[in-house]
mmCIF file of C-alpha atoms in Angstrom:
data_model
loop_
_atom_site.group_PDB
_atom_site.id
_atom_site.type_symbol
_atom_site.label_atom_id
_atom_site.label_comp_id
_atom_site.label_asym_id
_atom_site.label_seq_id
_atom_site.Cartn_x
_atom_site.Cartn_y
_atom_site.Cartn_z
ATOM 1 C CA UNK A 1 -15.781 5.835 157.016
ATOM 2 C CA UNK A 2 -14.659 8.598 154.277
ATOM 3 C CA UNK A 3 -13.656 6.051 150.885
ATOM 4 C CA UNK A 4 -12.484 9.416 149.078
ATOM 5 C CA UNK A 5 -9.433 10.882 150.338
ATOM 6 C CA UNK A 6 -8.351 14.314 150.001
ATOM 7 C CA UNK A 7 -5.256 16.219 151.087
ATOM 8 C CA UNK A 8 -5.962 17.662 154.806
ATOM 9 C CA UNK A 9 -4.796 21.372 153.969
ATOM 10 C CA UNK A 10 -3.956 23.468 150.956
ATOM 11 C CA UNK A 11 -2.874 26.993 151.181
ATOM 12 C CA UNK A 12 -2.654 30.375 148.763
ATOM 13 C CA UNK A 13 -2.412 33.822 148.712
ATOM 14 C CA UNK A 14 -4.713 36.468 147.611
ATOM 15 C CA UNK A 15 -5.484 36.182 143.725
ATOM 16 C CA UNK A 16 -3.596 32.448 143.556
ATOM 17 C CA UNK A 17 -4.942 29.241 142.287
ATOM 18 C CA UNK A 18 -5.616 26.223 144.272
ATOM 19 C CA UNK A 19 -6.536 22.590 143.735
ATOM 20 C CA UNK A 20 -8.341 20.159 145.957
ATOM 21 C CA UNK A 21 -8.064 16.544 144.631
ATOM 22 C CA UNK A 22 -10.873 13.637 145.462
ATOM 23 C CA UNK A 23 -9.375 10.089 145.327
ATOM 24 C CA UNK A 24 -11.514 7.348 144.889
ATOM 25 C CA UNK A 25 -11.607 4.255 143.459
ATOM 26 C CA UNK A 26 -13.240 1.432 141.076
ATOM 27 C CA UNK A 27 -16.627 1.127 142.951
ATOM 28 C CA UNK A 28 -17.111 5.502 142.923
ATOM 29 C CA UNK A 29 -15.452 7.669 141.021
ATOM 30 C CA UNK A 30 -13.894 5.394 138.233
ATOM 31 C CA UNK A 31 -17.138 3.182 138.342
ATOM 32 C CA UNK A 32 -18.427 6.586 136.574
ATOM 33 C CA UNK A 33 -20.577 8.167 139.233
ATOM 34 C CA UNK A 34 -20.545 12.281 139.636
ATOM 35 C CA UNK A 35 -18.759 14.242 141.811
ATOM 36 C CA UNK A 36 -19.827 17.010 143.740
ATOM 37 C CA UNK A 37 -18.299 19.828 146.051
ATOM 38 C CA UNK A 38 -19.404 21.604 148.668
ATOM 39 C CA UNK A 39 -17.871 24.453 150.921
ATOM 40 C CA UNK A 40 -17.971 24.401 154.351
ATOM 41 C CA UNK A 41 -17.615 27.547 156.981
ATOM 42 C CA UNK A 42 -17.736 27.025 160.257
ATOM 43 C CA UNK A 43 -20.932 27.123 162.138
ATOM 44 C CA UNK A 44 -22.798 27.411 158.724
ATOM 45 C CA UNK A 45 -24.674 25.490 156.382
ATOM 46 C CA UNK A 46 -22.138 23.276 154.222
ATOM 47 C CA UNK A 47 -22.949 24.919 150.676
ATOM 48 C CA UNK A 48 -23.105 22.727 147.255
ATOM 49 C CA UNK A 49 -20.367 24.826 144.947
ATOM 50 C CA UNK A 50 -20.208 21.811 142.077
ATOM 51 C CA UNK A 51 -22.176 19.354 141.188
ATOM 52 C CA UNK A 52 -22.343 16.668 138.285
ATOM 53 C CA UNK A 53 -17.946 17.160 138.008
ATOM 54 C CA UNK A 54 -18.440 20.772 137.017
ATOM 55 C CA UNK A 55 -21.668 22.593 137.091
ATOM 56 C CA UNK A 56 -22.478 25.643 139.373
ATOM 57 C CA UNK A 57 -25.855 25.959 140.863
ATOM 58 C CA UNK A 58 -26.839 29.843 140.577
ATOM 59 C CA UNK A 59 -24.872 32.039 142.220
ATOM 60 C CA UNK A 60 -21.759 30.529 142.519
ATOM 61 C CA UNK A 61 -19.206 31.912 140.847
ATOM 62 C CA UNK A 62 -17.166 30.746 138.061
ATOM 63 C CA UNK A 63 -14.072 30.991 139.759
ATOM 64 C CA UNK A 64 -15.080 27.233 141.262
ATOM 65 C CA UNK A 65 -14.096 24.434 138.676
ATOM 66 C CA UNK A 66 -14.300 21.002 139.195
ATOM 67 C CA UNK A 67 -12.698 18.162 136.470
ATOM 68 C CA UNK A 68 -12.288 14.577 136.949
ATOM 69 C CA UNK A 69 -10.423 11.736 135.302
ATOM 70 C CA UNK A 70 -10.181 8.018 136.213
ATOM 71 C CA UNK A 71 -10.812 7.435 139.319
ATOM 72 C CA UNK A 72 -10.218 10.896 140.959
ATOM 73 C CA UNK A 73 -11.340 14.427 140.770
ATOM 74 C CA UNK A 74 -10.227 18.211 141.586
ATOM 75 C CA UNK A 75 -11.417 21.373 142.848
ATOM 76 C CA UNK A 76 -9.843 24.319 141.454
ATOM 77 C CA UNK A 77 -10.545 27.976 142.965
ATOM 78 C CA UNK A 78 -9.146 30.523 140.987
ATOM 79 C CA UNK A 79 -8.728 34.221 141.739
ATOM 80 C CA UNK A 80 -8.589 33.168 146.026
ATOM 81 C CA UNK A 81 -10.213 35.410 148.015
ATOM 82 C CA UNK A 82 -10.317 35.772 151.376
ATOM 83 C CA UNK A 83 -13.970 34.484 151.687
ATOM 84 C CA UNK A 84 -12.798 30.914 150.089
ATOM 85 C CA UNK A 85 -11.325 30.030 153.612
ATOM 86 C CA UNK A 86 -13.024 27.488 154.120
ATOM 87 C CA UNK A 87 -13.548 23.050 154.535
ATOM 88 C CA UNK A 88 -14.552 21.475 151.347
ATOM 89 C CA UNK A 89 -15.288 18.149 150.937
ATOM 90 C CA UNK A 90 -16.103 15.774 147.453
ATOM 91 C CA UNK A 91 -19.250 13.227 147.404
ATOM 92 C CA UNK A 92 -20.425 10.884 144.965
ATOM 93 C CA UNK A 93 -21.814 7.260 145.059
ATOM 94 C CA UNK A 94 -20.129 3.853 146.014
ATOM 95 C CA UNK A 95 -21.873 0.865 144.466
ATOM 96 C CA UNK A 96 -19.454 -1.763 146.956
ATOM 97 C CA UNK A 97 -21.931 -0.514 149.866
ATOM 98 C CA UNK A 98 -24.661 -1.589 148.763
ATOM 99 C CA UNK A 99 -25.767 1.665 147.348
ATOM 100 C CA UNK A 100 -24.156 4.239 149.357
ATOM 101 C CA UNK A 101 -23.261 8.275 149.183
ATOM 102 C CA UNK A 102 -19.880 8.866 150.244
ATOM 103 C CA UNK A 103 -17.564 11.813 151.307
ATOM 104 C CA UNK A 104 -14.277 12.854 151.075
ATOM 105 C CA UNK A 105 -11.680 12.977 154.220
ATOM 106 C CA UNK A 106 -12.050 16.990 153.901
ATOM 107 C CA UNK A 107 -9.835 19.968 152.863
ATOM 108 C CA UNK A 108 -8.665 22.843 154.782
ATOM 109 C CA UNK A 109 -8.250 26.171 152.580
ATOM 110 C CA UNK A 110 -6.065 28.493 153.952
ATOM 111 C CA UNK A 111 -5.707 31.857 152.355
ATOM 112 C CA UNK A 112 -2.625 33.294 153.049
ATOM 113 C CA UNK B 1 -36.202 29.517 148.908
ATOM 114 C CA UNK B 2 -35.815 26.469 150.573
ATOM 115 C CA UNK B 3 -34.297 26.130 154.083
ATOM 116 C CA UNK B 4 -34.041 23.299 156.314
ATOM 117 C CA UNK B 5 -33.803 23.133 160.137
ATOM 118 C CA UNK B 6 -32.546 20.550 162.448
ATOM 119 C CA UNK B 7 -34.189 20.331 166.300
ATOM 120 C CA UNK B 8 -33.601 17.867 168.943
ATOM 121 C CA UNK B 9 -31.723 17.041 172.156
ATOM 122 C CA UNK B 10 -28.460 18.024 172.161
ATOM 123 C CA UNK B 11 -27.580 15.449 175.211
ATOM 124 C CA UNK B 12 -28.462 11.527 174.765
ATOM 125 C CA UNK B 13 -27.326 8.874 177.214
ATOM 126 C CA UNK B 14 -25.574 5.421 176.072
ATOM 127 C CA UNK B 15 -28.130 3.031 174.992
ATOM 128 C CA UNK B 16 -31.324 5.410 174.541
ATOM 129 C CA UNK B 17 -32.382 6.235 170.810
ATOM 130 C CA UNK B 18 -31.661 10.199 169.339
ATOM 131 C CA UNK B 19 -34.570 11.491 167.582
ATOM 132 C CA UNK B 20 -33.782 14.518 165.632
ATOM 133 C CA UNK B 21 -36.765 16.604 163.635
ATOM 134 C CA UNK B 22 -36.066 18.698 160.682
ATOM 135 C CA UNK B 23 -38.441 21.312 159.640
ATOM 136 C CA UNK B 24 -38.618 22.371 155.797
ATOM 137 C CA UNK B 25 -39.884 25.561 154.673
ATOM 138 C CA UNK B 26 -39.879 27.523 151.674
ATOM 139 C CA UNK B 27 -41.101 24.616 150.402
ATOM 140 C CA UNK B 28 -43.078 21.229 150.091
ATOM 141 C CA UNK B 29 -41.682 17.895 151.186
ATOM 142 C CA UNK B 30 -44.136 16.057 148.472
ATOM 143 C CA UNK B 31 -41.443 16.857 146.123
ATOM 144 C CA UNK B 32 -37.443 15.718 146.350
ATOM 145 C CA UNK B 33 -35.863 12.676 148.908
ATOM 146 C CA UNK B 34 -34.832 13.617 152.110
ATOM 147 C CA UNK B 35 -31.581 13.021 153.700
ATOM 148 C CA UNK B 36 -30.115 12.822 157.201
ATOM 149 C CA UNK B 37 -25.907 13.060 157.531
ATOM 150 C CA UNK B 38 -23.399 13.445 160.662
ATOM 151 C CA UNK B 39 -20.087 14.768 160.882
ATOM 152 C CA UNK B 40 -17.505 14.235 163.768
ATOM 153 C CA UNK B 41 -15.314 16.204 164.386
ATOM 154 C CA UNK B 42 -11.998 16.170 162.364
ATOM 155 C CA UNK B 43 -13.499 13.578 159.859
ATOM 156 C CA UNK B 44 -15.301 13.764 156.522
ATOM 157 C CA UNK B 45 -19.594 13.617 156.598
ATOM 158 C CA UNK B 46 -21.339 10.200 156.497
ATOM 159 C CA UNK B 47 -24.653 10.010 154.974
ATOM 160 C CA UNK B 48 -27.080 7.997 157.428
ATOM 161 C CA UNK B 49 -30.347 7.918 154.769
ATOM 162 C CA UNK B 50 -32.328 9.058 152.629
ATOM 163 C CA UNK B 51 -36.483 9.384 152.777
ATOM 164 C CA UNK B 52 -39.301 9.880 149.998
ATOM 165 C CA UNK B 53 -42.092 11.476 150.524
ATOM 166 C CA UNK B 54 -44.193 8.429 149.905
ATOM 167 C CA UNK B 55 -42.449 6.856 153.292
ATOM 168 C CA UNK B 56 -40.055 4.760 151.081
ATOM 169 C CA UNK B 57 -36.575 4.506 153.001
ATOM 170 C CA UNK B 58 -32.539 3.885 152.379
ATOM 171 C CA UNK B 59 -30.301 3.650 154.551
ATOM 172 C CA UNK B 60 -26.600 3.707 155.026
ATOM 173 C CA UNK B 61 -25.340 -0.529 155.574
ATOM 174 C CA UNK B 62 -23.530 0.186 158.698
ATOM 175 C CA UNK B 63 -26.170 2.020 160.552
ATOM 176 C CA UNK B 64 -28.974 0.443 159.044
ATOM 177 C CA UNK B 65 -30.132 -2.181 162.297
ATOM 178 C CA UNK B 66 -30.618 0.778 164.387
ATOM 179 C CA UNK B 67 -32.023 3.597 162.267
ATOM 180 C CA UNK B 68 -35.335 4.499 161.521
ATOM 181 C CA UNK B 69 -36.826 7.781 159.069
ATOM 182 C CA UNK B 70 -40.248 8.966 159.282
ATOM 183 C CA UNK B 71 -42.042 12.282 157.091
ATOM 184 C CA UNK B 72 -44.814 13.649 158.159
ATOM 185 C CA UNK B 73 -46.077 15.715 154.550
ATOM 186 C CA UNK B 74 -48.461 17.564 156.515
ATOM 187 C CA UNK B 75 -46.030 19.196 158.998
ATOM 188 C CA UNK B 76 -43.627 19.297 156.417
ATOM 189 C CA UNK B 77 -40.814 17.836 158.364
ATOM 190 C CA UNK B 78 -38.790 14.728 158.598
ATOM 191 C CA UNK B 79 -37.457 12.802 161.584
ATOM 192 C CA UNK B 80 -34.391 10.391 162.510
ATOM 193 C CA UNK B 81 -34.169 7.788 165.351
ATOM 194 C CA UNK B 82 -31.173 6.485 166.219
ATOM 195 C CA UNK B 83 -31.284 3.464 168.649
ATOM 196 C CA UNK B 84 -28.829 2.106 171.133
ATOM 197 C CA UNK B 85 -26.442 4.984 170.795
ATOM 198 C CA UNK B 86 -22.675 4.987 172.199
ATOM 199 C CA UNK B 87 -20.028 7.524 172.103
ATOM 200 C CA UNK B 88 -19.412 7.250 168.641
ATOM 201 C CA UNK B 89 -22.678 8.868 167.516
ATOM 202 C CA UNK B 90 -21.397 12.002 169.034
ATOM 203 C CA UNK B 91 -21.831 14.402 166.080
ATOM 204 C CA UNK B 92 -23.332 17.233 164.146
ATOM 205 C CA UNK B 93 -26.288 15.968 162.356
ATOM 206 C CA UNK B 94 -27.538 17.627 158.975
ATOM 207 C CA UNK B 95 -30.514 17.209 157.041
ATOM 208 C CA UNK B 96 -30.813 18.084 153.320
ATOM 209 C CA UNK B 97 -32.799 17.369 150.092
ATOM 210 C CA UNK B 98 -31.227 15.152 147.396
ATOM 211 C CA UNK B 99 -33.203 16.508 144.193
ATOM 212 C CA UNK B 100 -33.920 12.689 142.861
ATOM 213 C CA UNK B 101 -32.510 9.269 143.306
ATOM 214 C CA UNK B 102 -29.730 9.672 140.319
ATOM 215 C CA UNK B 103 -29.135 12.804 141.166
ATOM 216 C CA UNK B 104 -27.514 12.287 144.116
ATOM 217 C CA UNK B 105 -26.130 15.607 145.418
ATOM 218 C CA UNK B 106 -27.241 17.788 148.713
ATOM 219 C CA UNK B 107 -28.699 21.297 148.427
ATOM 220 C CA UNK B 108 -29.309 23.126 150.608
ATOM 221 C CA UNK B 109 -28.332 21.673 154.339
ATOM 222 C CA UNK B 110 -29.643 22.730 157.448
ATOM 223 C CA UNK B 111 -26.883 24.396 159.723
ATOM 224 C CA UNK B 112 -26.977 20.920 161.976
ATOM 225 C CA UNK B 113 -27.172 20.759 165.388
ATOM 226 C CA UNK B 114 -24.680 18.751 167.725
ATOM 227 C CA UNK B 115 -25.717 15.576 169.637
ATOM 228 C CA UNK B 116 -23.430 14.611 172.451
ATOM 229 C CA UNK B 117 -23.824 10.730 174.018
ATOM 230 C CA UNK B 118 -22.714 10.642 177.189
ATOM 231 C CA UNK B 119 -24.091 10.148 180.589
#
């Protein structure tokens, strides 16, 4: 079902930078259409760390970046703390469903 | 602040519907779209719909023959059926608000609840 894919795992120490790519395609992410992020802990409430590419609703901090180019876009946590273990996953729109908001495949942080 | 909640069965046999409720507070449905999505296990979420406050539905294609979203304004909660269910709607089900139609993000969730199908 998930049209963006993303790598299954990424891994860092303490203090490290990471990046998450979001691969989509013509009919999402190159036809245009934001990206968003969101963080996911298990048992919780997935949480919405980026939306519109790279804005941060309050109280996120700015150690969550998003960029995108073409047809894909990234994730970067900077400064990984122990608290970023986490799933995140990329959304945006897909006009080749008939109007439809699609994930990503998901991304395992591991903090080392 | 806004926080959603998801209540239901968490056991539904093959072929019966799955009606899930989700209860807003903190704030008023008359404002925002609505949004149900499922996750199984191992695999990425998969938005089922969206619902306005007027009543006015959209749904994802590949569910769309067997789902149906209600809002009840006054309660201040939304529902989801789910007809004819099979294994494969095993999942955790989320609601959240989408602020508006363009933009198309989802904050906050509820902390979904898992529906098994089996019998």
């Amino acid at each position: 079902q998930s049209v963006l894919t993303q790598p299954p795992s990424v891994s860092g120490a303490p203090g490290q930078r990471v990046t998450i790519s979001c691969t989509g395609s013509s009919s999402n992410i190159g036809a245009g259409y934001d990206v968003h992020w969101y963080q996911h802990l298990p048992g919780a409430a997935p949480k919405l760390l980026i939306y519109n590419h790279n804005d941060r609703p309050s109280g996120v901090p700015d150690r969550f970046s998003g960029s995108k180019s073409g047809t894909s876009a990234s994730l970067a946590i900077s400064g990984l703390q122990a608290e970023d273990e986490a799933d995140y996953y990329c959304q945006s729109y897909d006009i080749s469903l008939s109007g439809n908001y699609v994930f990503g495949t998901g991304t395992k942080v591991t903090v080392l | 602040q806004v926080q959603l909640q998801e209540s239901g069965p968490g056991l539904v046999k093959p072929s019966e519907t799955l009606s899930l409720t989700c209860t807003v507070s903190g704030g008023s449905l008359s404002t925002h779209y609505w949004s149900w999505i499922r996750q199984t296990p191992g695999k990425g979420p998969e938005w089922i719909g969206n619902i306005f406050h007027s009543g006015s539905t959209t749904y994802n294609p590949s569910l769309q023959s067997r789902v149906t979203m209600s809002v009840d304004v006054s309660k201040n909660h939304f529902s989801l059926r789910l007809r004819s269910v099979t294994a494969a709607d095993t999942a955790v089900y989320f609601c959240a608000r989408m602020p508006a139609r363009w933009e198309y993000w989802f904050d906050p969730w509820g902390q979904g609840t898992l529906v098994t199908v089996s019998s």
